[in-house]
Coordinates of C-alpha atoms in Angstrom, one line a residue:
M1 CA 109.4 108.3 117.6
F2 CA 106.3 110.0 118.9
K3 CA 107.6 109.7 122.5
L4 CA 104.8 109.7 125.0
F5 CA 105.8 112.1 127.7
K6 CA 105.1 110.9 131.2
I7 CA 105.3 113.0 134.3
L8 CA 106.2 110.9 137.3
F9 CA 103.9 112.2 139.9
L10 CA 102.5 108.9 141.2
S11 CA 104.2 109.3 144.6
L12 CA 103.0 112.7 145.5
L13 CA 99.5 112.2 146.9
P14 CA 96.2 111.9 145.1
L15 CA 94.2 114.6 143.3
F16 CA 94.7 118.2 144.2
V17 CA 92.0 120.6 145.4
C18 CA 91.5 124.3 144.5
A19 CA 94.2 126.9 145.4
Q20 CA 94.2 128.1 149.0
T21 CA 95.5 131.3 150.5
P22 CA 98.9 130.9 152.3
E23 CA 98.8 131.1 156.0
R24 CA 101.5 132.8 158.1
D25 CA 102.9 129.6 159.7
H26 CA 103.0 127.2 156.8
T27 CA 104.6 124.4 158.9
E28 CA 101.3 124.1 160.8
L29 CA 99.6 122.9 157.6
S30 CA 99.3 119.2 156.8
Y31 CA 101.5 117.6 154.2
K32 CA 98.5 117.1 151.9
K33 CA 97.6 120.8 152.1
L34 CA 101.2 122.0 151.5
S35 CA 101.4 119.6 148.5
N36 CA 98.1 121.0 147.2
L37 CA 99.4 124.6 147.5
Y38 CA 102.6 123.6 145.7
F39 CA 100.8 122.2 142.7
D40 CA 98.2 124.9 142.6
N41 CA 100.9 127.5 142.1
E42 CA 102.9 125.8 139.3
N43 CA 103.2 129.2 137.5
N44 CA 104.6 130.8 140.6
P45 CA 108.0 129.2 141.5
K46 CA 108.6 131.5 144.4
K47 CA 105.5 130.3 146.2
Q48 CA 106.2 126.7 145.4
I49 CA 109.6 127.1 147.1
I50 CA 107.9 128.6 150.2
Y51 CA 105.5 125.7 150.4
T52 CA 108.2 123.1 149.8
N53 CA 110.5 124.7 152.5
A54 CA 107.5 124.5 154.9
Y55 CA 107.0 120.8 153.8
M56 CA 110.6 120.1 154.5
A57 CA 110.7 122.0 157.8
R58 CA 107.8 119.9 159.0
A59 CA 109.4 116.7 157.9
I60 CA 112.7 117.6 159.7
K61 CA 110.8 118.5 162.8
E62 CA 109.0 115.1 162.8
N63 CA 112.1 113.3 161.5
N64 CA 110.0 111.8 158.7
N65 CA 112.4 110.6 156.1
I66 CA 109.8 109.7 153.4
Q67 CA 108.3 113.2 153.7
K68 CA 111.8 114.6 153.4
A69 CA 112.1 112.6 150.2
R70 CA 108.9 114.0 148.9
A71 CA 110.0 117.6 149.6
N72 CA 113.2 117.0 147.7
Y73 CA 111.2 115.5 144.8
Q74 CA 109.1 118.6 144.6
M75 CA 112.3 120.7 144.4
A76 CA 113.6 118.4 141.7
L77 CA 110.5 119.1 139.6
L78 CA 111.0 122.8 140.0
Y79 CA 114.4 122.5 138.2
Y80 CA 113.2 120.1 135.6
K81 CA 113.8 122.5 132.7
S82 CA 116.1 125.1 134.0
D83 CA 118.9 123.2 135.7
K84 CA 119.1 119.4 135.1
N85 CA 122.2 119.0 137.3
K86 CA 120.5 120.6 140.2
A87 CA 117.4 118.5 139.7
I88 CA 119.6 115.4 139.8
S89 CA 121.1 116.6 143.0
Y90 CA 117.7 116.8 144.6
L91 CA 116.8 113.4 143.3
D92 CA 119.9 112.0 144.9
S93 CA 118.5 113.4 148.2
V94 CA 115.2 111.7 147.5
I95 CA 117.0 108.4 147.1
K96 CA 119.0 109.0 150.2
Y97 CA 116.0 109.7 152.4
S98 CA 113.7 106.9 151.0
K99 CA 116.3 104.2 150.7
D100 CA 115.0 101.0 152.4
S101 CA 111.7 102.7 153.1
K102 CA 109.6 100.1 151.3
D103 CA 107.5 103.0 150.0
K104 CA 105.3 102.2 147.0
F105 CA 107.0 104.8 144.8
F106 CA 110.2 106.0 146.4
P107 CA 113.1 105.7 145.7
A108 CA 112.0 103.9 142.5
A109 CA 110.4 107.1 141.1
A110 CA 113.5 109.1 141.9
Y111 CA 115.7 106.7 140.0
C112 CA 113.4 106.9 137.0
E113 CA 113.4 110.7 137.0
K114 CA 117.2 110.7 137.4
A115 CA 117.5 108.3 134.4
D116 CA 115.3 110.7 132.3
F117 CA 117.6 113.6 133.1
L118 CA 120.7 111.6 132.3
K119 CA 119.1 110.6 128.9
K120 CA 118.7 114.3 128.1
Q121 CA 122.4 114.6 128.7
F122 CA 123.0 111.6 126.4
K123 CA 124.4 109.6 129.3
F124 CA 122.6 106.4 128.2
K125 CA 124.6 103.9 130.2
E126 CA 124.1 105.8 133.4
A127 CA 120.4 106.2 132.6
M128 CA 120.0 102.5 132.1
D129 CA 121.8 101.8 135.4
N130 CA 119.2 104.0 137.2
Y131 CA 116.3 102.4 135.4
K132 CA 117.6 99.0 136.5
L133 CA 117.8 100.1 140.1
A134 CA 114.2 101.4 139.9
E135 CA 113.1 98.2 138.3
K136 CA 114.7 96.1 141.1
I137 CA 113.1 98.2 143.9
A138 CA 109.7 98.4 142.2
L139 CA 109.6 94.6 141.8
Q140 CA 109.7 94.3 145.6
T141 CA 107.4 97.2 146.5
N142 CA 104.9 97.9 143.7
I143 CA 104.3 95.5 140.9
D144 CA 102.2 98.1 138.9
Y145 CA 105.0 100.6 139.1
Y146 CA 107.5 97.9 138.1
Y147 CA 105.7 97.7 134.7
V148 CA 105.8 101.5 134.4
V149 CA 109.6 101.3 134.8
R150 CA 109.7 98.5 132.2
D151 CA 107.9 100.8 129.8
Y152 CA 110.5 103.5 130.4
I153 CA 113.3 101.0 129.6
G154 CA 111.4 99.9 126.4
I155 CA 111.2 103.5 125.3
T156 CA 114.9 104.1 125.9
K157 CA 115.9 101.0 124.0
S158 CA 113.6 101.7 121.0
E159 CA 113.8 105.5 120.7
D160 CA 117.4 106.3 121.9
L161 CA 119.4 103.1 121.4
G162 CA 117.7 101.6 118.4
E163 CA 117.4 98.2 120.1
Y164 CA 114.0 97.5 118.6
D165 CA 113.9 93.7 119.1
E166 CA 114.8 94.0 122.8
A167 CA 112.3 96.8 123.3
L168 CA 109.6 94.7 121.6
E169 CA 110.1 91.9 124.1
I170 CA 109.7 94.3 127.0
Y171 CA 106.6 95.9 125.5
K172 CA 105.0 92.5 125.0
E173 CA 105.8 91.5 128.5
C174 CA 104.0 94.7 129.8
Y175 CA 101.1 94.1 127.3
N176 CA 100.5 90.6 128.8
Y177 CA 100.6 92.0 132.3
Y178 CA 98.0 94.7 131.6
K179 CA 95.8 92.2 129.8
T180 CA 95.3 90.5 133.2
K181 CA 94.1 93.8 134.7
D182 CA 91.0 96.1 134.1
Y183 CA 92.9 97.8 131.4
R184 CA 90.1 100.2 130.4
T185 CA 89.9 101.7 133.9
D186 CA 91.5 105.1 134.7
K187 CA 94.2 103.2 136.7
Y188 CA 95.6 101.2 133.7
A189 CA 94.1 102.6 130.5
N190 CA 96.8 105.1 129.6
D191 CA 99.7 102.9 130.5
F192 CA 98.2 100.0 128.5
Q193 CA 97.6 102.2 125.4
E194 CA 101.1 103.5 125.6
I195 CA 102.4 100.0 125.6
I196 CA 100.3 99.2 122.5
F197 CA 101.9 102.3 120.9
G198 CA 105.4 101.1 121.8
I199 CA 104.7 97.7 120.2
A200 CA 103.3 99.4 117.0
D201 CA 106.3 101.8 116.8
C202 CA 108.8 99.0 117.2
Y203 CA 107.2 97.0 114.4
K204 CA 107.3 100.1 112.2
S205 CA 111.0 100.6 112.9
L206 CA 111.5 96.9 112.0
Q207 CA 109.6 97.5 108.7
N208 CA 106.9 95.0 109.8
T209 CA 104.1 97.1 108.4
D210 CA 101.3 94.6 108.8
S211 CA 101.9 94.1 112.5
T212 CA 102.2 97.9 112.9
T213 CA 98.8 98.3 111.3
Y214 CA 97.3 95.7 113.7
Y215 CA 98.6 97.4 116.8
N216 CA 97.8 100.9 115.6
T217 CA 94.2 99.8 114.9
L218 CA 94.0 98.2 118.4
G219 CA 95.4 101.3 120.0
F220 CA 93.0 103.5 118.1
K221 CA 90.1 101.3 119.3
E222 CA 91.2 101.3 123.0
S223 CA 91.9 105.1 123.1
T224 CA 88.5 105.7 121.5
I225 CA 86.7 103.6 124.0
T226 CA 88.4 105.4 126.9
N227 CA 88.1 108.8 125.2
N228 CA 91.9 109.3 125.3
I229 CA 91.9 112.0 122.5
S230 CA 95.6 112.7 122.5
L231 CA 96.7 109.1 122.2
K232 CA 93.9 108.4 119.6
Y233 CA 95.4 110.9 117.2
I234 CA 98.9 109.7 117.9
F235 CA 97.8 106.2 116.7
I236 CA 96.3 107.9 113.6
L237 CA 99.6 109.7 113.0
N238 CA 101.7 106.6 113.5
E239 CA 99.5 104.6 111.0
G240 CA 99.9 107.5 108.5
A241 CA 103.7 107.1 108.8
N242 CA 103.3 103.3 108.4
Q243 CA 101.3 103.9 105.3
V244 CA 104.2 105.9 103.9
L245 CA 106.4 102.8 104.4
K246 CA 103.7 100.8 102.5
K247 CA 103.8 103.4 99.7
N248 CA 100.1 104.0 100.2
Y249 CA 100.8 107.7 99.9
H250 CA 97.3 109.1 99.6
T251 CA 96.1 107.1 102.5
A252 CA 99.1 108.3 104.5
L253 CA 98.3 111.9 103.7
D254 CA 94.7 111.5 104.8
S255 CA 95.8 110.1 108.2
I256 CA 98.6 112.5 108.9
N257 CA 96.5 115.6 107.9
K258 CA 93.8 114.4 110.4
A259 CA 96.3 114.0 113.2
L260 CA 98.5 117.1 112.6
P261 CA 95.9 119.7 113.9
Q262 CA 95.6 117.8 117.2
M263 CA 99.4 117.6 117.6
I264 CA 99.5 121.4 117.2
K265 CA 96.6 121.9 119.6
Y266 CA 98.3 119.9 122.3
N267 CA 101.6 121.6 121.6
D268 CA 103.1 118.2 121.0
I269 CA 106.3 119.5 119.2
G270 CA 107.9 116.1 118.7
N271 CA 104.9 114.6 117.0
T272 CA 104.3 117.9 115.0
L273 CA 107.8 117.5 113.6
A274 CA 107.1 113.9 112.8
A275 CA 103.9 114.8 111.0
Y276 CA 105.6 117.3 108.8
F277 CA 108.5 114.8 108.1
Y278 CA 106.1 112.1 106.9
L279 CA 104.0 114.6 105.0
G280 CA 107.2 115.4 103.1
K281 CA 107.9 111.7 102.3
A282 CA 104.3 111.2 101.3
Y283 CA 104.2 114.2 98.9
D284 CA 107.5 113.1 97.4
G285 CA 105.9 109.7 96.9
I286 CA 103.2 111.1 94.7
G287 CA 105.6 113.4 92.8
R288 CA 104.6 116.7 94.6
K289 CA 108.2 117.9 95.1
E290 CA 107.3 121.5 96.0
L291 CA 105.0 120.3 98.8
A292 CA 107.6 117.8 100.0
V293 CA 110.1 120.6 100.2
K294 CA 107.6 122.8 102.0
N295 CA 107.1 120.2 104.7
Y296 CA 110.8 119.3 105.1
R297 CA 111.4 123.0 105.6
K298 CA 108.8 123.0 108.4
V299 CA 110.8 120.2 110.0
D300 CA 113.9 122.3 109.8
S301 CA 112.0 125.3 111.2
I302 CA 111.0 123.3 114.3
Y303 CA 114.6 122.0 114.7
S304 CA 115.9 125.6 114.5
N305 CA 113.5 126.6 117.3
T306 CA 114.0 123.6 119.6
K307 CA 117.5 122.3 118.6
E308 CA 116.1 118.8 119.1
I309 CA 116.0 116.2 116.3
T310 CA 116.7 112.5 116.0
S311 CA 118.4 110.6 113.2
E312 CA 114.9 109.3 112.2
F313 CA 113.9 112.7 110.9
I314 CA 117.1 114.1 109.2
E315 CA 116.3 112.4 105.9
G316 CA 114.7 115.6 104.7
Y317 CA 118.0 117.5 104.6
P318 CA 119.6 115.4 101.8
Y319 CA 116.3 115.9 99.9
L320 CA 116.5 119.6 100.3
I321 CA 120.1 119.7 99.3
T322 CA 119.4 117.7 96.1
Y323 CA 116.3 119.7 95.3
Y324 CA 118.1 123.1 95.5
K325 CA 121.1 121.7 93.7
N326 CA 118.8 120.6 90.8
I327 CA 117.2 124.0 90.5
G328 CA 120.5 125.9 90.7
D329 CA 119.7 127.6 94.1
K330 CA 123.2 127.6 95.5
E331 CA 122.3 129.7 98.6
N332 CA 119.7 127.3 99.8
Q333 CA 121.9 124.3 98.8
L334 CA 124.7 125.7 100.9
K335 CA 122.3 126.5 103.8
Y336 CA 121.0 122.9 104.1
I337 CA 124.4 121.3 103.6
S338 CA 125.7 123.4 106.5
K339 CA 122.7 122.4 108.7
Y340 CA 123.0 118.8 107.8
M341 CA 126.7 118.6 108.6
F342 CA 126.1 120.4 112.0
I343 CA 123.3 118.1 113.0
D344 CA 125.5 115.1 112.1
S345 CA 128.3 116.4 114.3
V346 CA 125.9 116.9 117.2
L347 CA 124.4 113.4 116.8
Q348 CA 127.9 111.9 116.4
K349 CA 128.9 113.6 119.7
N350 CA 125.8 112.7 121.6
Y351 CA 125.1 109.2 120.3
R352 CA 128.6 108.3 119.1
N353 CA 128.3 105.0 117.3
L354 CA 124.6 104.7 118.0
N355 CA 123.3 106.8 115.2
K356 CA 123.4 105.9 111.5
L357 CA 123.2 109.4 110.2
I358 CA 125.2 109.9 107.0
K359 CA 124.1 107.8 104.1
S360 CA 126.6 106.6 101.5
E361 CA 125.3 109.1 98.9
Y362 CA 126.1 112.0 101.3
D363 CA 129.2 111.1 103.2
V364 CA 130.9 113.8 105.3
P365 CA 134.0 114.3 103.0
R366 CA 131.7 114.8 100.0
L367 CA 129.5 117.2 101.8
M368 CA 132.6 119.2 103.0
S369 CA 133.9 119.3 99.4
E370 CA 130.6 120.4 98.0
K371 CA 130.2 123.0 100.7
E372 CA 133.6 124.5 99.9
S373 CA 132.8 124.6 96.2
L374 CA 129.6 126.4 96.8
I375 CA 131.2 129.0 99.0
E376 CA 133.8 129.7 96.3
S377 CA 131.1 129.8 93.6
L378 CA 129.0 132.3 95.6
K379 CA 132.0 134.4 96.3
K380 CA 132.6 134.6 92.5
N381 CA 129.0 135.4 91.9
N382 CA 129.2 138.2 94.5
L383 CA 132.2 139.5 92.6
R384 CA 130.3 139.3 89.4
S385 CA 127.4 141.2 91.0
F386 CA 129.8 143.9 92.1
W387 CA 131.1 144.4 88.5
G388 CA 127.5 144.1 87.2
I389 CA 126.5 147.1 89.3
G390 CA 129.5 149.0 87.8
V391 CA 128.4 148.0 84.3
L392 CA 124.8 149.1 85.0
I393 CA 126.0 152.5 86.1
L394 CA 128.0 152.9 82.9
I395 CA 124.9 151.9 80.9
I396 CA 122.8 154.4 82.7
L397 CA 125.4 157.1 82.0
S398 CA 125.7 156.0 78.4
V399 CA 122.0 156.3 77.3
S400 CA 123.0 156.7 73.7
T401 CA 124.7 153.3 73.5
F402 CA 121.6 151.6 75.0
G403 CA 119.6 152.2 71.8
F404 CA 122.3 150.7 69.7
Y405 CA 122.5 147.7 72.0
Q406 CA 118.8 147.1 71.6
F407 CA 119.2 147.3 67.8
Q408 CA 122.0 144.8 67.9
L409 CA 120.1 142.5 70.2
K410 CA 117.2 142.4 67.9
K411 CA 119.5 141.5 65.1
I412 CA 121.1 138.7 67.2
Y413 CA 117.6 137.4 68.1
R414 CA 116.5 137.4 64.5
S415 CA 119.7 135.7 63.4
R416 CA 119.2 133.0 66.1
F417 CA 115.6 132.6 65.0
E418 CA 116.6 132.0 61.4
Q419 CA 119.3 129.6 62.5
I420 CA 116.7 127.6 64.5
M421 CA 114.4 127.5 61.4
D422 CA 117.2 126.4 59.1
E423 CA 118.3 123.7 61.5
S424 CA 114.8 122.5 61.9
M425 CA 114.4 122.2 58.0
T426 CA 117.7 120.4 57.7
K427 CA 116.7 117.9 60.5
K428 CA 113.4 117.3 58.8
S429 CA 115.1 116.6 55.5
E430 CA 117.5 114.1 57.1
E431 CA 114.6 112.3 58.8
N432 CA 113.0 111.7 55.4
I433 CA 116.1 110.0 53.9
P434 CA 115.9 106.2 54.5
N435 CA 118.7 104.9 56.6
I436 CA 119.1 101.1 56.5
T437 CA 121.9 101.2 59.1
N438 CA 119.8 103.1 61.6
D439 CA 119.7 100.2 64.1
S440 CA 120.3 100.5 67.8
K441 CA 122.4 97.4 67.6
N442 CA 125.0 99.4 65.5
I443 CA 125.7 101.8 68.3
I444 CA 129.4 102.9 68.1
L445 CA 131.1 103.0 71.5
K446 CA 133.8 105.6 72.3
N447 CA 137.2 104.6 73.3
D448 CA 136.9 106.5 76.6
D449 CA 137.0 104.2 79.7
I450 CA 134.2 105.3 82.0
G451 CA 134.4 102.3 84.3
I452 CA 131.3 100.6 82.8
S453 CA 131.2 97.5 80.6
D454 CA 130.6 97.9 76.9
E455 CA 127.7 95.5 77.1
L456 CA 126.0 97.6 79.7
I457 CA 126.7 100.9 77.9
K458 CA 125.1 99.5 74.7
E459 CA 122.1 98.3 76.7
I460 CA 121.5 101.7 78.3
L461 CA 122.1 103.6 75.0
E462 CA 119.5 101.4 73.3
K463 CA 117.1 102.2 76.1
L464 CA 117.8 105.9 75.8
E465 CA 117.0 105.8 72.1
E466 CA 113.7 104.1 72.8
F467 CA 113.1 106.6 75.6
E468 CA 113.6 109.4 73.1
K469 CA 111.5 107.8 70.4
Q470 CA 108.6 107.3 72.7
K471 CA 109.0 110.9 74.0
K472 CA 108.9 109.8 77.6
Y473 CA 110.9 112.9 78.4
L474 CA 107.6 114.9 78.3
K475 CA 106.7 113.4 81.7
S476 CA 107.1 116.2 84.2
D477 CA 108.2 114.0 87.1
I478 CA 111.1 112.3 85.2
T479 CA 114.3 112.2 87.3
I480 CA 117.6 110.4 87.0
Q481 CA 116.5 108.1 89.8
S482 CA 113.1 107.2 88.2
L483 CA 114.7 106.7 84.8
S484 CA 117.5 104.5 86.4
S485 CA 114.8 102.4 88.0
L486 CA 113.0 102.1 84.7
F487 CA 116.2 101.0 83.0
Q488 CA 117.0 98.7 85.9
T489 CA 120.4 100.3 86.5
N490 CA 121.7 102.8 89.0
S491 CA 121.8 106.6 88.7
K492 CA 125.6 106.9 88.6
Y493 CA 125.9 104.6 85.5
L494 CA 123.1 106.5 83.7
S495 CA 124.7 109.9 84.6
K496 CA 128.1 108.8 83.3
I497 CA 126.7 107.5 80.0
V498 CA 124.6 110.6 79.4
N499 CA 127.6 112.8 80.2
N500 CA 129.9 110.8 77.9
Y501 CA 127.5 110.0 75.0
R502 CA 125.2 113.0 75.0
S503 CA 127.9 115.4 76.2
K504 CA 125.4 116.9 78.7
T505 CA 124.3 116.7 82.2
F506 CA 121.1 114.6 82.8
I507 CA 119.0 117.7 83.4
Q508 CA 120.3 119.5 80.3
Y509 CA 119.7 116.3 78.3
I510 CA 116.1 116.1 79.3
N511 CA 115.5 119.9 78.9
D512 CA 117.1 119.9 75.4
L513 CA 114.9 117.0 74.3
R514 CA 111.8 118.9 75.5
I515 CA 112.8 122.2 73.8
E516 CA 113.6 120.5 70.5
Y517 CA 110.2 118.9 70.6
A518 CA 108.6 122.2 71.6
I519 CA 110.2 124.1 68.7
E520 CA 108.9 121.6 66.1
N521 CA 105.4 121.6 67.5
L522 CA 105.2 125.3 67.9
K523 CA 106.3 125.7 64.3
N524 CA 103.7 123.3 63.0
D525 CA 100.7 123.8 65.3
S526 CA 99.0 127.2 65.3
K527 CA 96.7 126.2 68.1
L528 CA 99.7 125.6 70.4
R529 CA 101.0 129.1 69.6
K530 CA 97.9 130.5 71.3
Y531 CA 98.7 128.8 74.6
T532 CA 100.0 130.8 77.6
I533 CA 103.7 130.2 78.5
Q534 CA 102.5 128.4 81.6
A535 CA 100.3 126.1 79.6
L536 CA 103.1 125.4 77.1
A537 CA 105.4 124.6 80.0
L538 CA 103.0 121.9 81.2
E539 CA 102.5 120.6 77.7
F540 CA 106.2 120.0 77.2
G541 CA 107.0 118.5 80.6
F542 CA 108.0 121.5 82.7
N543 CA 106.5 122.4 86.1
S544 CA 106.5 126.2 85.6
A545 CA 106.7 128.9 83.0
E546 CA 110.0 130.1 84.5
S547 CA 111.7 126.8 84.1
F548 CA 110.4 126.4 80.5
S549 CA 111.5 129.9 79.5
A550 CA 114.9 129.4 81.1
A551 CA 115.5 126.0 79.3
F552 CA 114.2 127.4 76.0
F553 CA 116.6 130.4 76.2
K554 CA 119.5 128.2 77.2
K555 CA 119.0 125.9 74.2
S556 CA 118.0 128.4 71.5
G557 CA 119.4 131.8 72.7
I558 CA 115.9 133.4 72.4
K559 CA 112.8 133.5 74.6
P560 CA 109.8 131.4 73.7
T561 CA 107.6 134.5 73.5
Y562 CA 109.9 136.0 70.8
F563 CA 110.0 132.7 68.9
I564 CA 106.2 132.4 68.8
K565 CA 105.8 136.0 67.7
Q566 CA 108.3 135.5 64.8
I567 CA 106.6 132.3 63.8
N568 CA 103.2 134.1 63.7
N569 CA 104.7 136.9 61.7
S570 CA 106.1 134.4 59.2
F571 CA 102.6 133.1 58.4
N572 CA 101.0 136.5 58.2

């Protein structure tokens, strides 16, 4: 996570001077000047090729193999994004010309760059082979660069292979080396701080949150002293993610929101995605589901643009699937199931048995089944929509019947209102009759075998009765997961018992309890009847006026506005 991108340019001469005007015979220019011109024209590939060809021509003329290697290295950098196979071919030439040269950086740097290209092609074994070759050479020619290579190996093991314990050993080895150096100087500061980050990130992956905080704090201190702004905010972001794991959600939000603008400023797409992902987890932790969904959708948006995501950040897709399923948004539910399954197939192909993508709750067969059901349901809905348009045309053409329909509708609404009032009176009368057998211990079990022991069913039913008596269903953030946790059981058992003994889905069960409570209170409290629908929704445990109105209508057959109007008319 939060991969620290390194550009291997250690071998290609020191700092570059201002751009210069090309001369007619470029081969007469020095290697240093040609290299300067190459890097001063990084937005002009055609000129870069001209200067690199001149560099190569001079090297061939002088039969200077190490300079031939550097010319090929410049060509490899040109094809870094556009053609990785071509870049690897040039790097092979670098290795060929610099082999046995005892140069401080070549061919070690070429092996490292080649490994990086192979990683992008998900050829991890080949990548590690090249890192090991670089490591072996650097140990003999440049001990500082040896620890840079060790860092690359640590990154690969932690971020690509999930071998966190092995990566941690490598990072600590590098950490001890840099501690013997002037680690706050320009030569070592950035490498040292990246090693600190690697240690912190490994501890976070291993769920060792206290050690993660220690190294994030150390990294923040060191990057502040050396004015390394980009790394400073990466440590802030990483600690924000760590605070999510500690369930200190408000602290996490503060840290991540500080870091995110800097990630965007530096166009750090990987860490921007990470920031949105952990914002989603933090907002979910404090019950702000809409904000969690908003941030998980931003993760998806970045993935859609870059086509790059790791298994660490896919957890938002099951969350989106469940969220849209719960609110009945089949289109978005299908959309995110399809994306989730596609990402899984890509990761399975690229990482094979390395990734642990699909969780038990969302295994592939279940997702495929759910996807097919949704497609079929949406087809039926489209068919209904087609017939609905036809009916609408008939209604428009039959204006005379519309008035009659309205009249009948009013009668139906009035009838439903009176039915609600009668049921309410009957329920109140029954509550006033003493019932000496009304004991939760006398719960009668059904004969149906639902795969749960009778003792556990009784226990959960007793807890449900207490839950209803205490009116805990009025909490707006109640979910089947949170109630299962409160009851010390799992969500599947609770769902089965509610389905079997309340003859409802869990969401319908909660909504019906709220609506029954709302009807009684609206009938008896004139002050409540003056509230807006939005205020009433919040009063009775709903998050929006729309969800309250929909649940009220589903339960009673009339809208809450009509019910309140009729109640007020009854008292006038």
